[in-house]
Amino acid sequence: MRITALSKELGVSSMTIRRDIADLADKGLLKRVHGGAVTTSTLLAEPLFSVKSQMDVGLKDAIARRAIDYVSPGDVIAIGGGTTAYIFAQHLLESENSSGVTILTNSIPVAELVQAMENKDAEVIVTGGVLSRSNSLVGPIADKVISSLRVNTLFLGTHSVSMPRGFLTPNSLESATDAALINIADRRIVLADHTKWDNTSLSMFASFDDIDVLITDDGLNRSYAEQAKDLLKELVLASQGEPDKEREQNYE
């Protein structure tokens, strides 16, 4: 959008628009260009965790609730970085499914969440590594720790989904760490709301062949859903609002 067009449409001064653009750019929600701004869907930069945590909360919540079904008491699981994975961890730790689970994570917010639990029934293992903008620990240290372990199920978020290529993130170090997590998991699950199909990103960490289950929401474009169904072992479309098993769809 051009500053002049925004100023006219909103009925405010160009100086006000420039200040607003600067503020939004600092939060990673758009990028400033000469004379205006462009959408984040064209960006390769990862928004801050605090910014992403306020985006598409209802969609992430529906996906997170559905993902709990893939955890059984006593499981050893891994949870990656990002806000969808964090919301999944919140719901999991509030459920009976978390009884006796061991959680490997490279997410600082997830680790803090487990540590803050009054009921210490769940154990958390933190990878170590370099802290990214998404509050995830990435890089060679994280990768080395991860490669020495094994988990039943992995839950990963993603910055973008590319058909038919796979799953991408802006940070090459984070991409390598996500790939390391995929390599140690018996079952790999990606949590991605339908807006991730509108994003673009730099580094692919997994192809569709690498993933067993993709849990998204029922707002996903039907064409994308049909393509994903052909590429995956299982596609789950979760409904927003109160749990409604009749509206949730599984494609296997």
Tab-separated table of C-alpha atoms in Angstrom:
chain	number	residue	atom	x	y	z
A	1	MET	CA	0.000	0.000	0.000
A	2	ARG	CA	1.106	3.538	-0.742
A	3	ILE	CA	1.269	6.134	2.046
A	4	THR	CA	-0.704	8.607	-0.055
A	5	ALA	CA	-3.490	6.075	-0.687
A	6	LEU	CA	-3.696	5.090	2.984
A	7	SER	CA	-3.757	8.734	4.059
A	8	LYS	CA	-6.674	9.460	1.719
A	9	GLU	CA	-8.623	6.291	2.583
A	10	LEU	CA	-8.271	6.686	6.367
A	11	GLY	CA	-8.564	10.482	6.455
A	12	VAL	CA	-5.358	11.045	8.435
A	13	SER	CA	-2.050	12.766	7.699
A	14	SER	CA	0.798	11.050	5.866
A	15	MET	CA	2.940	11.597	8.975
A	16	THR	CA	0.470	9.522	11.029
A	17	ILE	CA	0.592	6.747	8.440
A	18	ARG	CA	4.411	6.777	8.480
A	19	ARG	CA	4.447	6.452	12.288
A	20	ASP	CA	1.964	3.571	12.172
A	21	ILE	CA	3.951	1.800	9.463
A	22	ALA	CA	7.147	2.200	11.480
A	23	ASP	CA	5.455	0.728	14.556
A	24	LEU	CA	4.032	-2.249	12.634
A	25	ALA	CA	7.372	-2.860	10.927
A	26	ASP	CA	9.125	-2.960	14.311
A	27	LYS	CA	6.694	-5.707	15.345
A	28	GLY	CA	7.398	-7.704	12.188
A	29	LEU	CA	3.839	-7.331	10.863
A	30	LEU	CA	4.830	-5.566	7.637
A	31	LYS	CA	7.873	-4.249	5.814
A	32	ARG	CA	8.544	-0.581	5.047
A	33	VAL	CA	9.408	0.244	1.448
A	34	HIS	CA	9.894	3.564	-0.324
A	35	GLY	CA	6.555	5.394	-0.245
A	36	GLY	CA	4.592	2.727	1.587
A	37	ALA	CA	4.584	-0.821	2.978
A	38	VAL	CA	4.221	-4.426	1.814
A	39	THR	CA	2.488	-7.368	3.438
A	40	THR	CA	4.269	-9.877	5.662
A	41	SER	CA	3.287	-12.665	3.255
A	42	THR	CA	6.220	-11.561	1.080
A	43	LEU	CA	8.722	-11.460	3.955
A	44	LEU	CA	11.473	-13.882	4.865
A	45	ALA	CA	11.845	-12.501	8.399
A	46	GLU	CA	10.329	-14.295	11.378
A	47	PRO	CA	7.995	-12.121	13.513
A	48	LEU	CA	8.653	-12.027	17.253
A	49	PHE	CA	6.987	-14.703	19.399
A	50	SER	CA	5.059	-11.987	21.291
A	51	VAL	CA	3.605	-10.710	18.004
A	52	LYS	CA	2.707	-14.119	16.566
A	53	SER	CA	1.030	-15.163	19.813
A	54	GLN	CA	-1.687	-12.568	19.137
A	55	MET	CA	-2.378	-13.729	15.562
A	56	ASP	CA	-5.121	-16.231	14.549
A	57	VAL	CA	-5.585	-17.404	18.146
A	58	GLY	CA	-8.939	-19.123	17.506
A	59	LEU	CA	-7.523	-21.218	14.673
A	60	LYS	CA	-4.473	-22.251	16.695
A	61	ASP	CA	-6.670	-23.139	19.653
A	62	ALA	CA	-8.842	-25.481	17.562
A	63	ILE	CA	-5.771	-27.191	16.115
A	64	ALA	CA	-4.127	-27.530	19.533
A	65	ARG	CA	-7.203	-29.149	21.077
A	66	ARG	CA	-7.369	-31.699	18.279
A	67	ALA	CA	-3.654	-32.515	18.599
A	68	ILE	CA	-4.078	-33.661	22.217
A	69	ASP	CA	-5.664	-36.878	20.911
A	70	TYR	CA	-2.249	-37.904	19.568
A	71	VAL	CA	-0.674	-38.065	23.050
A	72	SER	CA	-1.107	-40.886	25.551
A	73	PRO	CA	-0.080	-40.883	29.237
A	74	GLY	CA	3.579	-41.838	29.644
A	75	ASP	CA	4.578	-40.854	26.105
A	76	VAL	CA	7.929	-39.300	25.276
A	77	ILE	CA	7.173	-36.429	22.911
A	78	ALA	CA	8.914	-33.449	21.345
A	79	ILE	CA	7.378	-30.001	20.925
A	80	GLY	CA	8.978	-27.488	18.573
A	81	GLY	CA	8.974	-23.716	18.680
A	82	GLY	CA	6.278	-21.281	17.635
A	83	THR	CA	2.964	-20.148	19.024
A	84	THR	CA	0.759	-22.967	17.722
A	85	ALA	CA	3.019	-25.533	19.387
A	86	TYR	CA	2.944	-23.430	22.564
A	87	ILE	CA	-0.870	-23.352	22.624
A	88	PHE	CA	-0.846	-27.112	22.063
A	89	ALA	CA	1.434	-27.499	25.091
A	90	GLN	CA	-0.947	-25.401	27.184
A	91	HIS	CA	-3.945	-27.592	26.351
A	92	LEU	CA	-1.956	-30.807	26.709
A	93	LEU	CA	-0.731	-29.932	30.206
A	94	GLU	CA	-4.326	-29.166	31.246
A	95	SER	CA	-5.470	-32.617	30.068
A	96	GLU	CA	-5.201	-36.116	31.527
A	97	ASN	CA	-3.186	-37.135	28.464
A	98	SER	CA	-0.145	-35.361	29.906
A	99	SER	CA	0.117	-37.752	32.854
A	100	GLY	CA	3.683	-39.034	33.095
A	101	VAL	CA	4.792	-37.560	29.763
A	102	THR	CA	8.366	-36.526	29.035
A	103	ILE	CA	8.639	-33.453	26.797
A	104	LEU	CA	11.730	-32.640	24.758
A	105	THR	CA	11.563	-29.062	23.523
A	106	ASN	CA	13.674	-26.305	22.000
A	107	SER	CA	11.006	-23.743	22.924
A	108	ILE	CA	11.756	-21.541	25.930
A	109	PRO	CA	8.042	-20.674	26.461
A	110	VAL	CA	7.083	-24.372	26.422
A	111	ALA	CA	9.846	-25.242	28.894
A	112	GLU	CA	8.748	-22.421	31.226
A	113	LEU	CA	5.145	-23.601	30.941
A	114	VAL	CA	6.021	-27.129	32.086
A	115	GLN	CA	8.247	-25.813	34.878
A	116	ALA	CA	5.464	-23.561	36.168
A	117	MET	CA	2.994	-26.437	36.528
A	118	GLU	CA	1.765	-27.042	40.044
A	119	ASN	CA	1.438	-30.717	39.188
A	120	LYS	CA	4.991	-31.842	38.365
A	121	ASP	CA	3.802	-35.036	36.682
A	122	ALA	CA	5.382	-34.029	33.360
A	123	GLU	CA	9.136	-33.837	32.811
A	124	VAL	CA	10.805	-31.389	30.433
A	125	ILE	CA	14.155	-31.680	28.637
A	126	VAL	CA	15.506	-28.509	26.998
A	127	THR	CA	17.885	-28.765	24.068
A	128	GLY	CA	20.082	-25.697	24.582
A	129	GLY	CA	21.313	-23.680	21.608
A	130	VAL	CA	21.072	-20.203	20.086
A	131	LEU	CA	17.913	-18.213	20.869
A	132	SER	CA	15.898	-17.200	17.786
A	133	ARG	CA	13.280	-14.451	17.298
A	134	SER	CA	10.593	-17.066	17.920
A	135	ASN	CA	12.086	-17.851	21.363
A	136	SER	CA	13.346	-21.204	20.069
A	137	LEU	CA	16.764	-22.721	20.731
A	138	VAL	CA	18.417	-23.609	17.432
A	139	GLY	CA	21.820	-24.316	15.883
A	140	PRO	CA	24.543	-26.999	16.219
A	141	ILE	CA	24.265	-27.347	20.014
A	142	ALA	CA	20.533	-28.000	19.815
A	143	ASP	CA	20.974	-30.357	16.869
A	144	LYS	CA	23.625	-32.426	18.690
A	145	VAL	CA	21.465	-32.869	21.797
A	146	ILE	CA	18.432	-33.782	19.702
A	147	SER	CA	20.313	-36.368	17.609
A	148	SER	CA	21.189	-38.367	20.750
A	149	LEU	CA	17.544	-38.870	21.749
A	150	ARG	CA	14.386	-40.586	20.541
A	151	VAL	CA	10.691	-39.644	20.927
A	152	ASN	CA	7.338	-41.271	20.202
A	153	THR	CA	5.703	-38.236	18.600
A	154	LEU	CA	6.856	-34.809	17.412
A	155	PHE	CA	4.631	-31.728	17.231
A	156	LEU	CA	5.955	-28.940	15.015
A	157	GLY	CA	4.645	-25.596	13.843
A	158	THR	CA	5.621	-24.038	10.518
A	159	HIS	CA	5.927	-20.548	9.049
A	160	SER	CA	4.559	-21.541	5.655
A	161	VAL	CA	3.253	-24.487	3.636
A	162	SER	CA	4.225	-24.826	-0.016
A	163	MET	CA	2.318	-27.194	-2.286
A	164	PRO	CA	3.617	-29.707	-3.182
A	165	ARG	CA	7.117	-28.947	-1.794
A	166	GLY	CA	6.628	-29.012	1.967
A	167	PHE	CA	7.097	-26.928	5.102
A	168	LEU	CA	9.293	-23.842	5.430
A	169	THR	CA	10.708	-21.346	7.922
A	170	PRO	CA	12.650	-18.073	7.449
A	171	ASN	CA	15.537	-19.100	9.736
A	172	SER	CA	18.017	-21.607	8.238
A	173	LEU	CA	19.296	-22.596	11.703
A	174	GLU	CA	15.735	-23.225	12.872
A	175	SER	CA	15.103	-25.240	9.721
A	176	ALA	CA	18.068	-27.517	10.491
A	177	THR	CA	16.924	-27.983	14.098
A	178	ASP	CA	13.366	-28.819	12.989
A	179	ALA	CA	14.838	-31.381	10.584
A	180	ALA	CA	16.865	-32.870	13.451
A	181	LEU	CA	13.660	-33.243	15.492
A	182	ILE	CA	11.965	-34.970	12.569
A	183	ASN	CA	14.807	-37.485	12.364
A	184	ILE	CA	14.348	-38.722	15.965
A	185	ALA	CA	10.536	-39.076	15.960
A	186	ASP	CA	8.561	-42.256	15.305
A	187	ARG	CA	5.566	-40.105	14.307
A	188	ARG	CA	5.779	-36.541	12.933
A	189	ILE	CA	2.849	-34.096	13.244
A	190	VAL	CA	2.720	-30.552	11.852
A	191	LEU	CA	0.302	-27.994	13.331
A	192	ALA	CA	-0.506	-25.257	10.788
A	193	ASP	CA	-3.576	-23.052	10.408
A	194	HIS	CA	-4.850	-22.291	6.905
A	195	THR	CA	-3.172	-18.848	6.741
A	196	LYS	CA	0.228	-20.573	6.500
A	197	TRP	CA	-0.592	-21.442	2.881
A	198	ASP	CA	-0.595	-17.687	2.107
A	199	ASN	CA	2.942	-17.129	3.467
A	200	THR	CA	6.253	-17.568	1.718
A	201	SER	CA	9.557	-18.470	3.344
A	202	LEU	CA	13.200	-19.303	2.739
A	203	SER	CA	14.237	-22.698	4.066
A	204	MET	CA	12.389	-26.011	3.765
A	205	PHE	CA	12.757	-28.289	6.794
A	206	ALA	CA	10.424	-31.102	5.700
A	207	SER	CA	8.712	-32.475	2.619
A	208	PHE	CA	5.227	-33.950	2.762
A	209	ASP	CA	6.829	-37.411	2.729
A	210	ASP	CA	8.570	-36.566	6.017
A	211	ILE	CA	5.289	-35.839	7.828
A	212	ASP	CA	2.732	-38.374	9.049
A	213	VAL	CA	-0.100	-36.070	10.132
A	214	LEU	CA	-1.001	-32.468	9.283
A	215	ILE	CA	-3.520	-30.825	11.592
A	216	THR	CA	-5.024	-27.618	10.223
A	217	ASP	CA	-8.407	-25.885	10.486
A	218	ASP	CA	-11.550	-26.205	8.385
A	219	GLY	CA	-10.904	-22.789	6.818
A	220	LEU	CA	-8.362	-24.402	4.499
A	221	ASN	CA	-9.108	-23.907	0.802
A	222	ARG	CA	-10.775	-27.043	-0.594
A	223	SER	CA	-8.238	-27.307	-3.407
A	224	TYR	CA	-5.350	-27.213	-0.935
A	225	ALA	CA	-7.096	-29.785	1.241
A	226	GLU	CA	-7.502	-32.179	-1.675
A	227	GLN	CA	-3.838	-31.786	-2.676
A	228	ALA	CA	-2.637	-32.256	0.907
A	229	LYS	CA	-4.834	-35.330	1.313
A	230	ASP	CA	-3.017	-36.970	-1.607
A	231	LEU	CA	0.415	-36.087	-0.192
A	232	LEU	CA	-0.081	-37.136	3.440
A	233	LYS	CA	-0.887	-40.245	5.428
A	234	GLU	CA	-3.438	-38.259	7.421
A	235	LEU	CA	-4.953	-34.760	7.139
A	236	VAL	CA	-7.081	-33.398	10.005
A	237	LEU	CA	-9.350	-30.354	9.667
A	238	ALA	CA	-10.273	-29.043	13.118
A	239	SER	CA	-13.328	-26.861	13.714
A	240	GLN	CA	-13.264	-23.654	15.739
A	241	GLY	CA	-15.470	-23.100	18.771
A	242	GLU	CA	-16.710	-25.876	21.023
A	243	PRO	CA	-15.413	-29.357	20.141
A	244	ASP	CA	-17.706	-30.900	17.550
A	245	LYS	CA	-16.523	-34.280	16.391
A	246	GLU	CA	-19.120	-34.378	13.613
A	247	ARG	CA	-17.640	-31.264	11.993
A	248	GLU	CA	-13.998	-32.338	12.283
A	249	GLN	CA	-12.743	-34.183	9.253
A	250	ASN	CA	-9.956	-36.743	8.983
A	251	TYR	CA	-8.533	-37.764	5.643
A	252	GLU	CA	-6.422	-40.912	5.689
